[in-house]
Amino acid sequence: FDYANQARLFVVSDVGREDSRSVAAAMQALFIAARGGSLGLFTAIRRLRAVYDQINKPLDEAGLSLYAQHVDPLDVSDLVSVFRSEHHSCLLGTDAVRDGIDVPGQALRLIAFDRVPWPRPDCLHRARRQHFGARIYDDALTRAKLAQAFGRLIRKKDDRGVFVMLDSAAPTRLFSGLPEGVIVQRCTLKEAIESIERFLYPV
């Protein structure tokens, strides 16, 4: 694949990750700019639900359906099937959606993370972290998660996809596992939205 021409990666610098309203407003703006076909990924169910409550009605008014893991009474596979069948819907999910989604073509053209998906610090992780080398181990796990998510965007030669990280503190080193040709662009939300519109829908 020609990732330099088929994909874009933005790290947004002016969205407060601790402010659910700010994250919700950013997700809403990104989904509308992409005209649907968007996946919002969260590292906590609580934040997912808070964003869903804030953007469900505005997206509906904009003609975009919104589905969400942990909100809609469907399992992940059914949610993904519905999302895959509609080219202008949006889906919110956590790691189960990130790891289990397969949506080739234009049904998925934008992925937005609310924050860096660092490993959860449970007992097993702490033991492995001590054995494999603290930050090196955390970086490797996180880099793999980001690469896996990014890999969902470009599945065919005519796909175009945008990857957005709303966590301004995301270290550039975490994106080193992405395919050659993908450039990390740090910018404001407004700049990202303008670039997304030009990239996905050139005049």
Short mmCIF file of N, CA, C and O in Angstrom, two decimals, residues 25-79:
data_model
loop_
_atom_site.label_atom_id
_atom_site.label_comp_id
_atom_site.label_asym_id
_atom_site.label_seq_id
_atom_site.Cartn_x
_atom_site.Cartn_y
_atom_site.Cartn_z
N ALA A 25 -16.67 16.99 22.11
CA ALA A 25 -16.77 17.98 21.04
C ALA A 25 -15.79 17.66 19.92
O ALA A 25 -16.12 17.81 18.73
N ALA A 26 -14.60 17.19 20.29
CA ALA A 26 -13.60 16.84 19.28
C ALA A 26 -14.05 15.63 18.47
O ALA A 26 -13.95 15.62 17.23
N MET A 27 -14.53 14.60 19.15
CA MET A 27 -15.01 13.40 18.45
C MET A 27 -16.15 13.77 17.50
O MET A 27 -16.19 13.34 16.34
N GLN A 28 -17.07 14.56 17.99
CA GLN A 28 -18.21 14.97 17.16
C GLN A 28 -17.74 15.70 15.90
O GLN A 28 -18.18 15.40 14.79
N ALA A 29 -16.83 16.64 16.07
CA ALA A 29 -16.33 17.41 14.93
C ALA A 29 -15.58 16.51 13.94
O ALA A 29 -15.72 16.67 12.72
N LEU A 30 -14.80 15.59 14.45
CA LEU A 30 -14.06 14.67 13.58
C LEU A 30 -15.01 13.77 12.80
O LEU A 30 -14.83 13.55 11.60
N PHE A 31 -16.01 13.23 13.48
CA PHE A 31 -16.95 12.32 12.82
C PHE A 31 -17.73 13.04 11.73
O PHE A 31 -17.99 12.47 10.66
N ILE A 32 -18.11 14.27 12.00
CA ILE A 32 -18.85 15.05 11.00
C ILE A 32 -17.93 15.40 9.82
O ILE A 32 -18.35 15.34 8.66
N ALA A 33 -16.68 15.75 10.10
CA ALA A 33 -15.74 16.06 9.03
C ALA A 33 -15.52 14.86 8.12
O ALA A 33 -15.39 15.01 6.90
N ALA A 34 -15.50 13.66 8.70
CA ALA A 34 -15.31 12.43 7.91
C ALA A 34 -16.61 11.95 7.28
O ALA A 34 -16.59 10.99 6.49
N ARG A 35 -17.73 12.59 7.65
CA ARG A 35 -19.06 12.20 7.16
C ARG A 35 -19.38 10.76 7.54
O ARG A 35 -19.91 9.98 6.74
N GLY A 36 -19.07 10.42 8.78
CA GLY A 36 -19.31 9.06 9.26
C GLY A 36 -18.15 8.14 8.92
O GLY A 36 -17.03 8.60 8.67
N GLY A 37 -18.42 6.85 8.93
CA GLY A 37 -17.35 5.89 8.68
C GLY A 37 -16.26 6.01 9.72
O GLY A 37 -15.08 5.81 9.43
N SER A 38 -16.65 6.33 10.96
CA SER A 38 -15.69 6.69 12.00
C SER A 38 -15.79 5.79 13.22
O SER A 38 -16.88 5.40 13.64
N LEU A 39 -14.63 5.51 13.78
CA LEU A 39 -14.53 4.66 14.97
C LEU A 39 -13.84 5.45 16.07
O LEU A 39 -12.71 5.93 15.89
N GLY A 40 -14.51 5.61 17.21
CA GLY A 40 -13.93 6.26 18.37
C GLY A 40 -13.53 5.22 19.40
O GLY A 40 -14.37 4.42 19.83
N LEU A 41 -12.26 5.20 19.78
CA LEU A 41 -11.75 4.19 20.70
C LEU A 41 -11.39 4.81 22.04
O LEU A 41 -10.74 5.87 22.09
N PHE A 42 -11.78 4.12 23.11
CA PHE A 42 -11.61 4.64 24.47
C PHE A 42 -10.89 3.62 25.34
O PHE A 42 -11.01 2.40 25.14
N THR A 43 -10.16 4.14 26.32
CA THR A 43 -9.45 3.27 27.25
C THR A 43 -10.25 3.05 28.53
O THR A 43 -9.80 2.33 29.42
N ALA A 44 -11.43 3.66 28.64
CA ALA A 44 -12.29 3.48 29.82
C ALA A 44 -13.75 3.54 29.41
O ALA A 44 -14.15 4.41 28.63
N ILE A 45 -14.56 2.62 29.92
CA ILE A 45 -15.99 2.57 29.60
C ILE A 45 -16.70 3.83 30.08
O ILE A 45 -17.59 4.35 29.39
N ARG A 46 -16.31 4.33 31.23
CA ARG A 46 -16.95 5.54 31.78
C ARG A 46 -16.83 6.70 30.81
O ARG A 46 -17.79 7.45 30.58
N ARG A 47 -15.64 6.90 30.25
CA ARG A 47 -15.45 8.02 29.31
C ARG A 47 -16.21 7.77 28.01
O ARG A 47 -16.72 8.71 27.40
N LEU A 48 -16.27 6.54 27.57
CA LEU A 48 -17.04 6.22 26.36
C LEU A 48 -18.51 6.63 26.54
O LEU A 48 -19.10 7.28 25.68
N ARG A 49 -19.08 6.21 27.67
CA ARG A 49 -20.50 6.52 27.91
C ARG A 49 -20.75 8.02 28.02
O ARG A 49 -21.76 8.53 27.54
N ALA A 50 -19.82 8.73 28.65
CA ALA A 50 -19.97 10.18 28.79
C ALA A 50 -19.96 10.86 27.42
O ALA A 50 -20.78 11.75 27.16
N VAL A 51 -19.07 10.43 26.54
CA VAL A 51 -19.01 11.00 25.20
C VAL A 51 -20.25 10.63 24.40
O VAL A 51 -20.83 11.47 23.70
N TYR A 52 -20.68 9.38 24.51
CA TYR A 52 -21.90 8.95 23.80
C TYR A 52 -23.09 9.84 24.18
O TYR A 52 -23.83 10.29 23.30
N ASP A 53 -23.26 10.07 25.47
CA ASP A 53 -24.40 10.88 25.93
C ASP A 53 -24.36 12.29 25.34
O ASP A 53 -25.42 12.88 25.10
N GLN A 54 -23.17 12.80 25.11
CA GLN A 54 -23.05 14.18 24.64
C GLN A 54 -23.14 14.33 23.12
O GLN A 54 -23.54 15.39 22.63
N ILE A 55 -22.79 13.29 22.37
CA ILE A 55 -22.75 13.46 20.92
C ILE A 55 -23.82 12.68 20.16
O ILE A 55 -23.98 12.88 18.96
N ASN A 56 -24.57 11.83 20.84
CA ASN A 56 -25.56 11.02 20.14
C ASN A 56 -26.60 11.88 19.41
O ASN A 56 -26.85 11.69 18.22
N LYS A 57 -27.18 12.82 20.12
CA LYS A 57 -28.21 13.67 19.50
C LYS A 57 -27.65 14.58 18.41
O LYS A 57 -28.21 14.65 17.31
N PRO A 58 -26.53 15.28 18.65
CA PRO A 58 -25.98 16.13 17.57
C PRO A 58 -25.62 15.36 16.31
O PRO A 58 -25.83 15.85 15.20
N LEU A 59 -25.08 14.15 16.47
CA LEU A 59 -24.75 13.36 15.29
C LEU A 59 -26.01 12.93 14.56
O LEU A 59 -26.05 12.92 13.32
N ASP A 60 -27.03 12.56 15.31
CA ASP A 60 -28.30 12.18 14.69
C ASP A 60 -28.87 13.35 13.89
O ASP A 60 -29.37 13.17 12.77
N GLU A 61 -28.77 14.54 14.45
CA GLU A 61 -29.26 15.74 13.74
C GLU A 61 -28.43 16.02 12.49
O GLU A 61 -28.93 16.64 11.54
N ALA A 62 -27.19 15.55 12.50
CA ALA A 62 -26.32 15.72 11.32
C ALA A 62 -26.48 14.58 10.32
O ALA A 62 -25.79 14.55 9.30
N GLY A 63 -27.39 13.65 10.62
CA GLY A 63 -27.65 12.54 9.70
C GLY A 63 -26.72 11.36 9.86
O GLY A 63 -26.63 10.52 8.96
N LEU A 64 -26.01 11.29 11.01
CA LEU A 64 -25.07 10.21 11.24
C LEU A 64 -25.55 9.34 12.41
O LEU A 64 -25.79 9.85 13.51
N SER A 65 -25.66 8.04 12.19
CA SER A 65 -26.04 7.13 13.26
C SER A 65 -24.84 6.86 14.15
O SER A 65 -23.71 6.78 13.68
N LEU A 66 -25.10 6.73 15.45
CA LEU A 66 -24.03 6.45 16.41
C LEU A 66 -24.36 5.18 17.18
O LEU A 66 -25.44 5.05 17.76
N TYR A 67 -23.42 4.24 17.17
CA TYR A 67 -23.55 3.00 17.94
C TYR A 67 -22.42 2.95 18.96
O TYR A 67 -21.38 3.58 18.77
N ALA A 68 -22.64 2.20 20.04
CA ALA A 68 -21.61 2.17 21.08
C ALA A 68 -21.62 0.86 21.84
O ALA A 68 -22.67 0.40 22.29
N GLN A 69 -20.45 0.28 21.96
CA GLN A 69 -20.24 -0.84 22.86
C GLN A 69 -20.52 -0.35 24.29
O GLN A 69 -20.28 0.81 24.61
N HIS A 70 -21.05 -1.23 25.13
CA HIS A 70 -21.37 -0.93 26.52
C HIS A 70 -22.56 0.01 26.66
O HIS A 70 -22.90 0.42 27.77
N VAL A 71 -23.19 0.37 25.53
CA VAL A 71 -24.41 1.18 25.56
C VAL A 71 -25.52 0.46 24.81
O VAL A 71 -26.58 0.21 25.36
N ASP A 72 -25.27 0.11 23.56
CA ASP A 72 -26.26 -0.62 22.77
C ASP A 72 -26.33 -2.08 23.23
O ASP A 72 -25.30 -2.68 23.56
N PRO A 73 -27.53 -2.67 23.25
CA PRO A 73 -27.70 -4.05 23.72
C PRO A 73 -27.33 -5.09 22.68
O PRO A 73 -28.08 -6.03 22.41
N LEU A 74 -26.17 -4.94 22.06
CA LEU A 74 -25.69 -5.89 21.06
C LEU A 74 -24.27 -6.29 21.43
O LEU A 74 -23.53 -5.51 22.04
N ASP A 75 -23.87 -7.51 21.06
CA ASP A 75 -22.48 -7.88 21.31
C ASP A 75 -21.59 -7.23 20.25
O ASP A 75 -22.06 -6.64 19.28
N VAL A 76 -20.28 -7.33 20.46
CA VAL A 76 -19.34 -6.62 19.60
C VAL A 76 -19.47 -7.02 18.14
O VAL A 76 -19.47 -6.17 17.24
N SER A 77 -19.61 -8.31 17.87
CA SER A 77 -19.68 -8.77 16.49
C SER A 77 -20.90 -8.21 15.77
O SER A 77 -20.83 -7.84 14.60
N ASP A 78 -22.04 -8.12 16.48
CA ASP A 78 -23.24 -7.56 15.86
C ASP A 78 -23.09 -6.05 15.62
O ASP A 78 -23.53 -5.53 14.59
N LEU A 79 -22.49 -5.35 16.59
CA LEU A 79 -22.26 -3.92 16.41
C LEU A 79 -21.37 -3.65 15.21
O LEU A 79 -21.65 -2.76 14.40
#
